[in-house]
Short mmCIF file of C-alpha atoms in Angstrom, two decimals:
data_model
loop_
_atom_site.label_atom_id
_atom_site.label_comp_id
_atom_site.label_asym_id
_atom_site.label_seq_id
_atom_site.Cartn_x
_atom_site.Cartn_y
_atom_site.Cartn_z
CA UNK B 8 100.03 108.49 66.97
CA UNK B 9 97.75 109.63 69.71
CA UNK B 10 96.23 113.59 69.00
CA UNK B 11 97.69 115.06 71.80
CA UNK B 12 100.84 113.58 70.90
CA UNK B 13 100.35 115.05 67.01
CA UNK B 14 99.16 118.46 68.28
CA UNK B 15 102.27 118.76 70.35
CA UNK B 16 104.56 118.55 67.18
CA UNK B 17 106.85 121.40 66.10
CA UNK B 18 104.87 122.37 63.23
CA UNK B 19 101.63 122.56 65.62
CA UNK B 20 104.33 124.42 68.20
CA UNK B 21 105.49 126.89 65.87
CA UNK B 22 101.41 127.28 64.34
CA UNK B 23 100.65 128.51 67.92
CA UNK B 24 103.04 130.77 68.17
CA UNK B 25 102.21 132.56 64.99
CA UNK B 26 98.72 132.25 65.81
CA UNK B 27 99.66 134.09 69.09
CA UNK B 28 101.75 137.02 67.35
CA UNK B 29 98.77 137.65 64.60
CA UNK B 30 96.53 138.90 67.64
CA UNK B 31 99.36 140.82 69.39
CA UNK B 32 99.56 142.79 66.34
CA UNK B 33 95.81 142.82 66.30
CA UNK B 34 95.39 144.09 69.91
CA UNK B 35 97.99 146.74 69.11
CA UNK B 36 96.28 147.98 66.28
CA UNK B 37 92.67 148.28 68.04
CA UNK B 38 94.53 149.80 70.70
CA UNK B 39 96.67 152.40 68.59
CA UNK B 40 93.66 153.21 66.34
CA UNK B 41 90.92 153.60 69.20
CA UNK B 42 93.27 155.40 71.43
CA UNK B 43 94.04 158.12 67.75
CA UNK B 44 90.30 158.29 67.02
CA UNK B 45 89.79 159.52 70.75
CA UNK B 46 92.80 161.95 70.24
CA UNK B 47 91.90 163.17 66.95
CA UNK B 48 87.92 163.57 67.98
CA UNK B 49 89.44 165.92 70.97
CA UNK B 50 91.56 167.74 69.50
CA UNK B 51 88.97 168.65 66.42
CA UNK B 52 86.67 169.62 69.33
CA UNK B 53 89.38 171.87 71.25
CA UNK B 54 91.21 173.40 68.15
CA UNK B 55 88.59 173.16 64.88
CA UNK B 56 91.21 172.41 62.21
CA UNK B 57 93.77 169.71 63.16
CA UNK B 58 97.44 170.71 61.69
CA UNK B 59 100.37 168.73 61.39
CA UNK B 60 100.93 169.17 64.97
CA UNK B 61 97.79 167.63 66.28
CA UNK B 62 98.36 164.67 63.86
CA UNK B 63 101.75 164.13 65.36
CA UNK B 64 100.14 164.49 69.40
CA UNK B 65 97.85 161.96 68.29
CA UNK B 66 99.83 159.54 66.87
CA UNK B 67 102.52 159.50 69.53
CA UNK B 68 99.45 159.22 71.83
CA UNK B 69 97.77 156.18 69.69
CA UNK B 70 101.45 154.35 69.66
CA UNK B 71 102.12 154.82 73.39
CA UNK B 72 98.92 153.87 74.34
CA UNK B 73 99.26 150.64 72.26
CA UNK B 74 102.61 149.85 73.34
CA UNK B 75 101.31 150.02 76.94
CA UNK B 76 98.31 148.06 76.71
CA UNK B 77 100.33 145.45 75.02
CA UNK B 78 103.05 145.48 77.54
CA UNK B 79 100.38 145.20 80.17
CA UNK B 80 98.66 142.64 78.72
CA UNK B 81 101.74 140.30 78.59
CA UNK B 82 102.72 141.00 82.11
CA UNK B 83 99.26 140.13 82.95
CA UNK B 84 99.29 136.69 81.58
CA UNK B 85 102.23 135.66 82.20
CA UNK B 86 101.74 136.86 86.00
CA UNK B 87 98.36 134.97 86.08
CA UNK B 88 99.87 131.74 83.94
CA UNK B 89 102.89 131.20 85.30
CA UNK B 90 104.46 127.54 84.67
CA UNK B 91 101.24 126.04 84.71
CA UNK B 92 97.29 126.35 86.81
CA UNK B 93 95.99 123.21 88.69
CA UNK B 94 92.48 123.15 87.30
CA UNK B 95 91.38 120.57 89.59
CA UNK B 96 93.53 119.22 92.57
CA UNK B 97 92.48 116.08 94.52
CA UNK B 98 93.55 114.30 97.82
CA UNK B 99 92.21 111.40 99.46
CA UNK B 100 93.77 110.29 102.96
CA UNK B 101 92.45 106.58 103.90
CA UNK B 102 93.19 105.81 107.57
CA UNK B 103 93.16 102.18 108.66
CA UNK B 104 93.67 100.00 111.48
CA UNK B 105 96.34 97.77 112.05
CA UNK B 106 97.20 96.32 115.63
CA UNK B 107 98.03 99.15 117.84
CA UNK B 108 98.41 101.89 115.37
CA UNK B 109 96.90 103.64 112.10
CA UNK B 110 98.05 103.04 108.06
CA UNK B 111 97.69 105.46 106.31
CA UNK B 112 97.22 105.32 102.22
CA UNK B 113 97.70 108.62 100.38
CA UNK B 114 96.18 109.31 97.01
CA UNK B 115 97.15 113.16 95.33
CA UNK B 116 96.13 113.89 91.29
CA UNK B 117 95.55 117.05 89.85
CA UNK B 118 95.05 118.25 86.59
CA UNK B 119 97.09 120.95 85.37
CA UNK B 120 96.99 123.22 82.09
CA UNK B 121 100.58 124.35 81.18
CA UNK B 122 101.43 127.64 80.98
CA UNK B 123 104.77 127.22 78.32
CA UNK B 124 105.83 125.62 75.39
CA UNK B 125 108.15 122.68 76.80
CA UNK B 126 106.76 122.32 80.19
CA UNK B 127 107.28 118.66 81.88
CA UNK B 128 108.09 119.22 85.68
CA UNK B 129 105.25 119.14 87.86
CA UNK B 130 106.37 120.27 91.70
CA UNK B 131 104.57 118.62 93.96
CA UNK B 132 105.32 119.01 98.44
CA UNK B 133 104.22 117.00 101.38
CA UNK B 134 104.64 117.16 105.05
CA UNK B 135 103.16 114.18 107.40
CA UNK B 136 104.18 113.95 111.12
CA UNK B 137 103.80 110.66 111.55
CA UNK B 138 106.77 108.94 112.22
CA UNK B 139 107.01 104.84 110.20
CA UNK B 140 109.23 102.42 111.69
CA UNK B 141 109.90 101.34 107.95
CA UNK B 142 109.61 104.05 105.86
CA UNK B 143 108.39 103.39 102.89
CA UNK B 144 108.56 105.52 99.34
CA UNK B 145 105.97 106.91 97.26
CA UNK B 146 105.11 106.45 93.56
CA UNK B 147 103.24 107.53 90.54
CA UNK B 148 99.81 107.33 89.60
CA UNK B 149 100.63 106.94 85.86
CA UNK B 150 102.61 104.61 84.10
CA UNK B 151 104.19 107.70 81.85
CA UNK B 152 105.52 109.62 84.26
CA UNK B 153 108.44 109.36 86.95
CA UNK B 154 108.53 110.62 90.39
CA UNK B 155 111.97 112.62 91.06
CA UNK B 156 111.82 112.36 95.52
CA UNK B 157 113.50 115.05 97.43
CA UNK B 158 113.54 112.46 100.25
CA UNK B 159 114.89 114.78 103.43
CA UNK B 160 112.67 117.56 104.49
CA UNK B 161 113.74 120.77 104.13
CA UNK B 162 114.18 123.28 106.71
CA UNK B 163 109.97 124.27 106.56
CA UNK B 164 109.67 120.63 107.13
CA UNK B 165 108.44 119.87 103.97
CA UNK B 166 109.79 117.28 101.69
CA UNK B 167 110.29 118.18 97.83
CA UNK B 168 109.52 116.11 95.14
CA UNK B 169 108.64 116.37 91.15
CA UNK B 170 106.68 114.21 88.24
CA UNK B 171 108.52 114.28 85.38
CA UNK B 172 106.64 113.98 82.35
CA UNK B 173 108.62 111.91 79.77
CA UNK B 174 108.00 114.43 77.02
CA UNK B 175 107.36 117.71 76.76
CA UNK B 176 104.00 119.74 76.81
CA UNK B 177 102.50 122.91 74.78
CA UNK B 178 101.49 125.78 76.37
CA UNK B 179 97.17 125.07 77.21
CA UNK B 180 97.84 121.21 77.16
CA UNK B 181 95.81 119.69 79.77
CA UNK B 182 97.39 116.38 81.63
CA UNK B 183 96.49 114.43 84.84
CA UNK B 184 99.22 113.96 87.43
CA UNK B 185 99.18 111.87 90.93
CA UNK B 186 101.34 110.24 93.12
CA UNK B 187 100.15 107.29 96.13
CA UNK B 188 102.00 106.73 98.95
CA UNK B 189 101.53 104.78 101.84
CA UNK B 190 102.38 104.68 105.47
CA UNK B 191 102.25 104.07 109.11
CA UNK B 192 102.29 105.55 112.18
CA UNK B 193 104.13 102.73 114.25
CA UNK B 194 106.82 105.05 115.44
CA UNK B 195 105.40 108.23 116.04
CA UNK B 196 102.01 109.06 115.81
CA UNK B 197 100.39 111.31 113.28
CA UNK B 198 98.61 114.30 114.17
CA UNK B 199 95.30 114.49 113.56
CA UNK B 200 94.39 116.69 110.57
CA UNK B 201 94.93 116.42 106.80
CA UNK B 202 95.30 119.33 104.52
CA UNK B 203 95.67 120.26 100.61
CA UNK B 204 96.90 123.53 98.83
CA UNK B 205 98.15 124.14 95.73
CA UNK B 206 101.47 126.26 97.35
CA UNK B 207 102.37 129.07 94.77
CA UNK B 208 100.11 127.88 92.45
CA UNK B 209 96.59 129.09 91.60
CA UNK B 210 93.97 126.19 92.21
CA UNK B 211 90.79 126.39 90.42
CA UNK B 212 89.02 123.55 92.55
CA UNK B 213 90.39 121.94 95.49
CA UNK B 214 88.81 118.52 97.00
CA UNK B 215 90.12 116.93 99.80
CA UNK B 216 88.42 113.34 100.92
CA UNK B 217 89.04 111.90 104.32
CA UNK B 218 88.28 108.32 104.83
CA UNK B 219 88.25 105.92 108.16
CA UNK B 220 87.57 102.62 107.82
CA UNK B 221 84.71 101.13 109.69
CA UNK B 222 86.82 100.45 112.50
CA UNK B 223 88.49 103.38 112.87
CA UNK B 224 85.74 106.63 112.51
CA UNK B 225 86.76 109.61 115.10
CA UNK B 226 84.55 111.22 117.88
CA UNK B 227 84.65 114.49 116.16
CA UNK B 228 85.54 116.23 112.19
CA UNK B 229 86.26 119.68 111.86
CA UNK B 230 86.73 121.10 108.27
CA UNK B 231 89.51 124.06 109.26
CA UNK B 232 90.83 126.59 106.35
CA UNK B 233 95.00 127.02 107.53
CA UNK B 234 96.28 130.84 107.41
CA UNK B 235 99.44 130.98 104.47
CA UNK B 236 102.34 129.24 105.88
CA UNK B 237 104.83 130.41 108.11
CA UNK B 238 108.12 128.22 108.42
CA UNK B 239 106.96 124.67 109.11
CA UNK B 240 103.46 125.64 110.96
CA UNK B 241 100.51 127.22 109.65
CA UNK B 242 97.38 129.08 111.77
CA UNK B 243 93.67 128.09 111.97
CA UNK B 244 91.83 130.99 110.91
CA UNK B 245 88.47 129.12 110.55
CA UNK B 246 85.98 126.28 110.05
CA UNK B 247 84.66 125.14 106.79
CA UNK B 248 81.89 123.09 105.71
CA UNK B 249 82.02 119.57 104.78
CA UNK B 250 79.96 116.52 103.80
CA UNK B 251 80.12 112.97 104.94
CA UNK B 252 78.88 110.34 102.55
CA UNK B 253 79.56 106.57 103.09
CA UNK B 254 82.38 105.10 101.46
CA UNK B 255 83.82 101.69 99.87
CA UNK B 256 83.45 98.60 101.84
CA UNK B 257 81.43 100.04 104.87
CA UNK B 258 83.81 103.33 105.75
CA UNK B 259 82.60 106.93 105.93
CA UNK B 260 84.54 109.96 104.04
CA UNK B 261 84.21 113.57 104.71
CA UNK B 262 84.46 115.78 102.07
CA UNK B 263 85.79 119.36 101.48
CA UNK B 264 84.89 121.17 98.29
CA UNK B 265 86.43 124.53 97.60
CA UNK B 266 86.08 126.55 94.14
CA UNK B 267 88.70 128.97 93.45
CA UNK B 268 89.90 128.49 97.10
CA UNK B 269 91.97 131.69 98.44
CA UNK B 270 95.62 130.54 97.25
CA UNK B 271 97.26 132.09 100.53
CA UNK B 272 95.43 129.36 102.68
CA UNK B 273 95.51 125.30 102.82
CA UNK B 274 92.00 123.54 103.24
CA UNK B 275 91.22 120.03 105.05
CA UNK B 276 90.16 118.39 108.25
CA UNK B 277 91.12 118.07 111.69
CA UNK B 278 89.44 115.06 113.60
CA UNK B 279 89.55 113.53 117.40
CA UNK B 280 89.55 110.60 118.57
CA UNK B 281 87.51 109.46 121.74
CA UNK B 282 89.80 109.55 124.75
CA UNK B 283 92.11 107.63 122.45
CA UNK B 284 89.64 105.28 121.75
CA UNK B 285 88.95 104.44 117.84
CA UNK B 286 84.86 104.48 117.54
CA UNK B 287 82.80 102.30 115.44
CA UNK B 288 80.84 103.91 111.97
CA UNK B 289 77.63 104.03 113.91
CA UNK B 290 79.23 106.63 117.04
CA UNK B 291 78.89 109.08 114.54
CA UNK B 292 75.62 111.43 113.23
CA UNK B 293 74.78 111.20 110.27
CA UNK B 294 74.01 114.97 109.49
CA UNK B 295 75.82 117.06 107.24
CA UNK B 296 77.54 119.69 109.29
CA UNK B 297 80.95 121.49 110.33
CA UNK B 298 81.33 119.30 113.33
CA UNK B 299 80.07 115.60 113.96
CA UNK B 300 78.10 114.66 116.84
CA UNK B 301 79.94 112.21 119.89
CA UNK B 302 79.11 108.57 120.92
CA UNK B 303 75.36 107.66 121.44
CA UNK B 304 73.98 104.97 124.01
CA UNK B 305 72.72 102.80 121.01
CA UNK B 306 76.25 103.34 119.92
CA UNK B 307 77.43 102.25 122.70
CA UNK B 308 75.31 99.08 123.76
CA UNK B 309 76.21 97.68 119.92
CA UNK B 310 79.84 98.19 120.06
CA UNK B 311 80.09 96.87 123.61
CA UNK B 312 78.24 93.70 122.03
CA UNK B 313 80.54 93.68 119.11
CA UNK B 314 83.43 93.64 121.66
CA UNK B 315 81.98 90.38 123.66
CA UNK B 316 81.18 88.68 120.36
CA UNK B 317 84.48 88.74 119.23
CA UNK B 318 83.65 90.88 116.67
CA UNK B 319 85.83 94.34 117.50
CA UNK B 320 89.27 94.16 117.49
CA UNK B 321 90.42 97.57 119.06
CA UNK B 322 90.09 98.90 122.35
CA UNK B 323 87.38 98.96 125.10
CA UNK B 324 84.41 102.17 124.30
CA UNK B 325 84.39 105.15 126.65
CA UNK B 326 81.12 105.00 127.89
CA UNK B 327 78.14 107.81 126.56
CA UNK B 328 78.18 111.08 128.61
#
């Protein structure tokens, strides 16, 4: 038996929970006794003697306060826990060539802490406007675990779909999640951008990875933060910064890191392509900055030669401005 599997027993369950009620009972006695001690001191101070009376004031005033704080305190956690917190969420888009139009290969994990005894649904949305002649169906990352797919978007455009874990989880129990899915563009094509969020729930680290083959590397890369979402559509509200680093097998990736990102807004990046054009690796700068720079002569003259050689299978370069 793995430990994770032996710590998620009933008798570990029920040791949690009784673990849990020991330091209620200890907050509400701190509480009650600091908040009497406070009463007791003033009214000494005001009075002299304390009667019966005072006693009784302070008292109710130590078991109120106690009963509040502890009230408070549960709200509070179980406001800020909720069903569970993605700890880390991670999304990598890969776009490739193929004949006239772009594949795209879709990779989404996260790791998630659960907030409940006997959580095992993970909700997990998409939207993509590209439109696939075949469509094709995602699946999981993990052998363990089975993808539950909503299938038709709903009416924010979104499509619905769950992991279910095939056994239940304890409240703090820390498990990775994912799901790949790939497609194409061959009936509609996508718009250019790619975004993450963790939707209603709090993110502690968001990273979203964009990566073009070497073949098929945009003109320009924007990282954009997306305002909270409104129907199917959300609003730019601003740029964000980004790295590119070079990636597997000669592509380039761009790279959006975000701690504790703001959970009302979706991060990512929004790219261009050159009057339609796909651009080789080498059209683009190789600083790190918001936006990336456009097509350079050198650029240029190499493609162009790549093109005569045989060598580049897409489309004719729009000459350097």
């Amino acid at each position: 038996m793995r430990p994770e599997e032996a710590l998620d027993r009933l008798q570990f369950r029920m040791l949690r929970a009784a673990v849990e009620a020991v330091q209620a009972m200890l907050f509400f006695a701190t509480v009650s006794i600091t908040a009497g001690s406070v009463a007791w001191a003033w009214l000494s101070h005001a009075g002299g003697d304390v009667d019966a009376t005072g006693w009784a004031v302070a008292g109710g005033g130590a078991l109120s306060s106690g009963a509040f704080g502890y009230l408070a305190g549960r709200r509070r956690r179980r406001t800020e826990r909720g069903d569970f917190v993605i700890e880390q969420l991670e999304g990598l888009l890969t776009v490739s060539g193929v004949s006239d139009h772009q594949r795209y290969d879709y990779v989404r994990r996260q790791r998630i802490r659960a907030g409940r005894n006997g959580f095992r649904l993970v909700p997990i949305r998409s939207h993509w406007s590209a439109r696939s002649r075949c469509p094709s169906t995602p699946e999981c990352l993990y052998a363990d675990q089975l993808l539950l797919d909503g299938r038709t978007p709903e009416e924010d455009g979104r499509i619905r779909r769950w992991i279910y874990l095939h056994r239940p989880i304890g409240r703090g129990y820390r498990v990775w999640v994912g799901l790949r899915h790939t497609f194409s563009d061959d009936g509609g094509r996508m718009q250019p951008y790619y975004r993450e969020s963790g939707e209603e729930q709090r993110v502690d680290r968001l990273i979203v990875r964009l990566r073009f083959t070497w073949d098929r590397v945009p003109l320009e890369v924007v990282g954009v933060r997306w305002s909270a979402r409104s129907r199917s559509s959300r609003q730019e509200t601003g740029e964000v910064p980004f790295q590119k680093v070079p990636g597997p097998d000669g592509s380039v990736e761009y790279v959006v890191d975000v701690h504790k990102p703001d959970g009302r807004c979706a991060y990512g990046l929004r790219w261009r392509w050159a009057d339609d054009n796909i651009l080789p690796v080498d059209a683009m700068n190789s600083r790190t900055v918001t936006r990336s720079a456009p097509m350079t002569a050198p650029a240029f003259e190499s493609l162009s030669a790549a093109r005569r050689a045989g060598r580049w299978p897409g489309p004719a370069p729009a000459a350097p401005r």
